[in-house]
Amino acid sequence: MRLVIARCQVDYVGRLTAHLPMAPRLLLVKSDGSVSVHADDRAYKPLNWMSPPCWLEEQPGVWTVRNKADESLVITIDEVLHDSRHELGVDPGLVKDGVEAHLQELLAEHPNVLGEGYTLVRREYMTAIGPVDLLCRDAGGASVAVEIKRRGEIDGVEQLTRYLELMNRDPLLAPVSGVFAAQQIKPQARTLAEDRGIRCVAVDYDALRGTESKDLRLF
């Protein structure tokens, strides 16, 4: 990961245009090729970004980031205050708490709770950036990626969005739709999910536990 703190202005040209005037900002370049621009607020959310696959071209005083859709993020740098690289290694992934892990197990056993006619393909479907909780098929046979949380917040929607971007590049899976399932889904998370075409499902954990199979298991 590369961290650059610089006085810069940012111009985005694509389906819309956006301009950030000259100011000190953090430029974050990840090993997956993504580039994001951060201010000293908004928690984790960038001011602007370019998701992979994209390509960074560096010229003196100007970074240009382009993607396959020919959209561009042009960062004009007035002064570099800090520039460092750090090897983070392979991330172990999110460790779910007991309720969240059990919720995933129950939904895997009863995928019809997520949608009528849904069937499970597999749990923990691995992508290049981590495992999707459930990979399902809908009633028409199309792929559905399901992200499961105890509390549905914006970061969970962002996580599922990244998974969908990768999975939809796989011709054996595409088109892949998304379902964001949680016991409680915050209004902001629901709004963001619906804006990105992701369906939200509020899950009653206690009711779902009542449907748990009582059959004896070997493991």
Short mmCIF file of C-alpha atoms in Angstrom, two decimals:
data_model
loop_
_atom_site.label_atom_id
_atom_site.label_comp_id
_atom_site.label_asym_id
_atom_site.label_seq_id
_atom_site.Cartn_x
_atom_site.Cartn_y
_atom_site.Cartn_z
CA MET A 1 0.00 0.00 0.00
CA ARG A 2 1.25 3.48 -0.87
CA LEU A 3 0.38 6.51 1.24
CA VAL A 4 0.92 9.96 -0.19
CA ILE A 5 -0.01 13.20 1.59
CA ALA A 6 0.01 16.08 -0.87
CA ARG A 7 -1.46 19.47 -1.70
CA CYS A 8 -3.50 18.63 -4.75
CA GLN A 9 -6.59 19.26 -6.78
CA VAL A 10 -8.69 16.45 -8.21
CA ASP A 11 -10.82 16.33 -11.34
CA TYR A 12 -13.03 13.37 -12.22
CA VAL A 13 -14.32 12.98 -15.78
CA GLY A 14 -16.74 10.18 -16.62
CA ARG A 15 -20.49 9.71 -16.41
CA LEU A 16 -20.38 12.99 -14.50
CA THR A 17 -17.69 15.53 -13.64
CA ALA A 18 -16.44 16.54 -10.21
CA HIS A 19 -13.81 18.96 -9.00
CA LEU A 20 -11.93 19.18 -5.70
CA PRO A 21 -9.97 22.44 -5.31
CA MET A 22 -6.37 22.56 -4.14
CA ALA A 23 -5.96 21.35 -0.53
CA PRO A 24 -3.88 18.88 1.54
CA ARG A 25 -5.20 15.34 1.08
CA LEU A 26 -4.27 11.69 1.55
CA LEU A 27 -3.83 9.67 -1.66
CA LEU A 28 -4.19 5.94 -1.07
CA VAL A 29 -2.91 3.50 -3.71
CA LYS A 30 -3.66 -0.17 -2.97
CA SER A 31 -2.07 -3.27 -4.42
CA ASP A 32 -5.31 -4.07 -6.29
CA GLY A 33 -4.70 -0.92 -8.34
CA SER A 34 -7.40 1.22 -6.75
CA VAL A 35 -6.71 4.88 -6.01
CA SER A 36 -8.71 6.91 -3.50
CA VAL A 37 -8.55 10.50 -2.27
CA HIS A 38 -9.23 11.25 1.41
CA ALA A 39 -9.70 14.33 3.58
CA ASP A 40 -9.28 14.48 7.35
CA ASP A 41 -12.96 13.72 7.98
CA ARG A 42 -15.76 11.39 6.72
CA ALA A 43 -14.27 8.43 8.62
CA TYR A 44 -13.31 5.85 5.99
CA LYS A 45 -15.22 7.30 3.02
CA PRO A 46 -13.05 8.84 0.27
CA LEU A 47 -13.78 12.15 -1.45
CA ASN A 48 -13.24 10.46 -4.79
CA TRP A 49 -11.82 7.20 -6.02
CA MET A 50 -11.25 4.83 -8.95
CA SER A 51 -11.98 1.15 -8.45
CA PRO A 52 -10.00 -1.62 -10.18
CA PRO A 53 -9.38 -2.51 -12.89
CA CYS A 54 -7.71 0.86 -13.44
CA TRP A 55 -4.28 2.18 -14.34
CA LEU A 56 -2.21 4.91 -12.72
CA GLU A 57 0.05 7.01 -14.92
CA GLU A 58 2.45 9.29 -13.02
CA GLN A 59 3.92 12.38 -14.64
CA PRO A 60 5.73 15.22 -12.81
CA GLY A 61 3.01 17.02 -10.88
CA VAL A 62 0.13 15.00 -12.36
CA TRP A 63 -1.38 11.57 -11.66
CA THR A 64 -3.91 10.25 -14.15
CA VAL A 65 -5.99 7.21 -13.23
CA ARG A 66 -8.07 5.60 -16.01
CA ASN A 67 -10.40 2.62 -16.16
CA LYS A 68 -11.81 0.43 -18.95
CA ALA A 69 -14.80 2.76 -19.36
CA ASP A 70 -12.36 5.58 -20.23
CA GLU A 71 -13.26 7.49 -17.10
CA SER A 72 -10.36 9.40 -15.58
CA LEU A 73 -9.30 10.78 -12.23
CA VAL A 74 -6.73 13.53 -12.70
CA ILE A 75 -4.78 14.54 -9.58
CA THR A 76 -2.72 17.69 -9.96
CA ILE A 77 -0.06 17.80 -7.25
CA ASP A 78 1.34 21.09 -6.01
CA GLU A 79 3.49 19.70 -3.17
CA VAL A 80 4.22 16.23 -1.78
CA LEU A 81 4.39 16.23 2.03
CA HIS A 82 4.80 12.49 2.56
CA ASP A 83 5.26 9.41 0.34
CA SER A 84 5.67 5.91 1.76
CA ARG A 85 5.00 2.28 0.84
CA HIS A 86 3.99 -0.49 3.23
CA GLU A 87 3.63 -4.24 2.68
CA LEU A 88 0.54 -5.38 4.57
CA GLY A 89 0.55 -9.01 3.42
CA VAL A 90 -2.52 -11.21 3.04
CA ASP A 91 -5.42 -10.05 5.17
CA PRO A 92 -6.95 -12.82 7.34
CA GLY A 93 -10.41 -11.46 6.63
CA LEU A 94 -13.24 -10.46 8.93
CA VAL A 95 -13.78 -12.76 11.90
CA LYS A 96 -17.50 -13.02 12.53
CA ASP A 97 -18.95 -13.15 16.02
CA GLY A 98 -21.01 -16.13 17.14
CA VAL A 99 -24.40 -14.72 16.17
CA GLU A 100 -23.23 -13.63 12.73
CA ALA A 101 -21.60 -16.99 12.01
CA HIS A 102 -24.72 -18.85 13.17
CA LEU A 103 -26.91 -16.57 11.07
CA GLN A 104 -24.84 -17.46 8.02
CA GLU A 105 -25.24 -21.15 8.82
CA LEU A 106 -29.01 -20.86 9.21
CA LEU A 107 -29.44 -18.89 5.98
CA ALA A 108 -27.34 -21.47 4.16
CA GLU A 109 -29.79 -24.11 5.35
CA HIS A 110 -32.83 -21.98 4.47
CA PRO A 111 -31.89 -19.82 1.45
CA ASN A 112 -35.59 -19.37 0.63
CA VAL A 113 -35.62 -16.75 3.43
CA LEU A 114 -33.47 -14.59 1.14
CA GLY A 115 -35.77 -14.99 -1.86
CA GLU A 116 -38.41 -17.32 -3.21
CA GLY A 117 -36.85 -20.18 -5.13
CA TYR A 118 -33.30 -19.45 -3.92
CA THR A 119 -30.88 -22.38 -3.66
CA LEU A 120 -27.43 -22.50 -2.08
CA VAL A 121 -24.39 -23.03 -4.31
CA ARG A 122 -21.83 -22.76 -1.49
CA ARG A 123 -20.85 -20.95 1.67
CA GLU A 124 -17.76 -18.74 1.88
CA TYR A 125 -17.32 -18.43 -1.90
CA MET A 126 -13.77 -17.16 -2.29
CA THR A 127 -12.91 -14.11 -4.39
CA ALA A 128 -9.57 -12.38 -4.87
CA ILE A 129 -10.37 -9.99 -2.00
CA GLY A 130 -12.06 -12.38 0.43
CA PRO A 131 -14.98 -14.77 0.81
CA VAL A 132 -18.58 -13.93 -0.02
CA ASP A 133 -20.79 -15.32 2.76
CA LEU A 134 -23.17 -17.20 0.45
CA LEU A 135 -23.32 -17.81 -3.27
CA CYS A 136 -26.87 -18.69 -4.29
CA ARG A 137 -29.00 -19.14 -7.38
CA ASP A 138 -32.34 -17.44 -7.72
CA ALA A 139 -35.48 -19.06 -9.13
CA GLY A 140 -34.29 -18.27 -12.66
CA GLY A 141 -30.84 -19.78 -12.10
CA ALA A 142 -28.95 -16.48 -11.93
CA SER A 143 -26.07 -15.99 -9.46
CA VAL A 144 -26.68 -14.08 -6.23
CA ALA A 145 -23.95 -12.97 -3.80
CA VAL A 146 -25.17 -12.63 -0.21
CA GLU A 147 -23.38 -10.63 2.48
CA ILE A 148 -24.61 -11.32 6.03
CA LYS A 149 -24.23 -9.00 9.01
CA ARG A 150 -25.74 -8.81 12.47
CA ARG A 151 -26.06 -5.05 12.06
CA GLY A 152 -26.27 -3.80 8.50
CA GLU A 153 -24.18 -0.66 8.07
CA ILE A 154 -22.62 1.21 5.15
CA ASP A 155 -19.31 -0.64 5.36
CA GLY A 156 -21.12 -3.94 4.74
CA VAL A 157 -22.73 -2.53 1.60
CA GLU A 158 -19.33 -1.29 0.41
CA GLN A 159 -17.88 -4.76 1.05
CA LEU A 160 -20.60 -6.46 -1.00
CA THR A 161 -20.18 -3.88 -3.77
CA ARG A 162 -16.49 -4.81 -4.09
CA TYR A 163 -17.36 -8.50 -4.27
CA LEU A 164 -19.97 -7.86 -6.98
CA GLU A 165 -17.51 -5.84 -9.07
CA LEU A 166 -15.12 -8.79 -9.11
CA MET A 167 -17.70 -11.55 -9.55
CA ASN A 168 -19.37 -9.83 -12.48
CA ARG A 169 -16.09 -10.06 -14.39
CA ASP A 170 -16.35 -13.87 -14.30
CA PRO A 171 -18.32 -15.00 -17.37
CA LEU A 172 -19.24 -18.23 -15.57
CA LEU A 173 -21.03 -16.27 -12.83
CA ALA A 174 -22.21 -13.04 -14.47
CA PRO A 175 -24.63 -11.46 -14.13
CA VAL A 176 -24.40 -11.54 -10.34
CA SER A 177 -26.91 -9.64 -8.21
CA GLY A 178 -26.47 -8.82 -4.53
CA VAL A 179 -28.45 -9.36 -1.34
CA PHE A 180 -27.52 -7.60 1.91
CA ALA A 181 -28.97 -9.55 4.83
CA ALA A 182 -28.89 -8.47 8.48
CA GLN A 183 -30.93 -8.49 11.65
CA GLN A 184 -31.07 -4.71 11.56
CA ILE A 185 -30.25 -2.52 8.56
CA LYS A 186 -29.53 1.15 9.11
CA PRO A 187 -31.48 3.55 6.87
CA GLN A 188 -28.29 4.97 5.34
CA ALA A 189 -27.07 1.47 4.48
CA ARG A 190 -30.43 0.55 2.94
CA THR A 191 -30.43 3.73 0.84
CA LEU A 192 -26.89 3.08 -0.43
CA ALA A 193 -27.67 -0.58 -1.18
CA GLU A 194 -30.83 0.22 -3.12
CA ASP A 195 -28.99 2.94 -5.05
CA ARG A 196 -26.48 0.27 -6.16
CA GLY A 197 -29.14 -2.26 -7.08
CA ILE A 198 -28.53 -4.41 -4.01
CA ARG A 199 -31.62 -5.90 -2.34
CA CYS A 200 -31.87 -5.70 1.46
CA VAL A 201 -33.38 -8.47 3.58
CA ALA A 202 -34.06 -7.98 7.30
CA VAL A 203 -33.70 -11.36 9.01
CA ASP A 204 -35.51 -12.39 12.21
CA TYR A 205 -32.75 -14.38 13.90
CA ASP A 206 -34.98 -15.82 16.64
CA ALA A 207 -37.61 -16.97 14.13
CA LEU A 208 -34.92 -18.45 11.92
CA ARG A 209 -33.45 -20.36 14.85
CA GLY A 210 -36.85 -21.98 15.29
CA THR A 211 -36.51 -23.55 11.86
CA GLU A 212 -33.07 -25.01 12.64
CA SER A 213 -32.79 -28.67 11.74
CA LYS A 214 -33.03 -31.02 14.73
CA ASP A 215 -31.45 -33.90 12.78
CA LEU A 216 -28.37 -35.47 14.33
CA ARG A 217 -25.13 -34.31 12.75
CA LEU A 218 -21.71 -35.93 12.61
CA PHE A 219 -20.05 -32.46 12.73
#
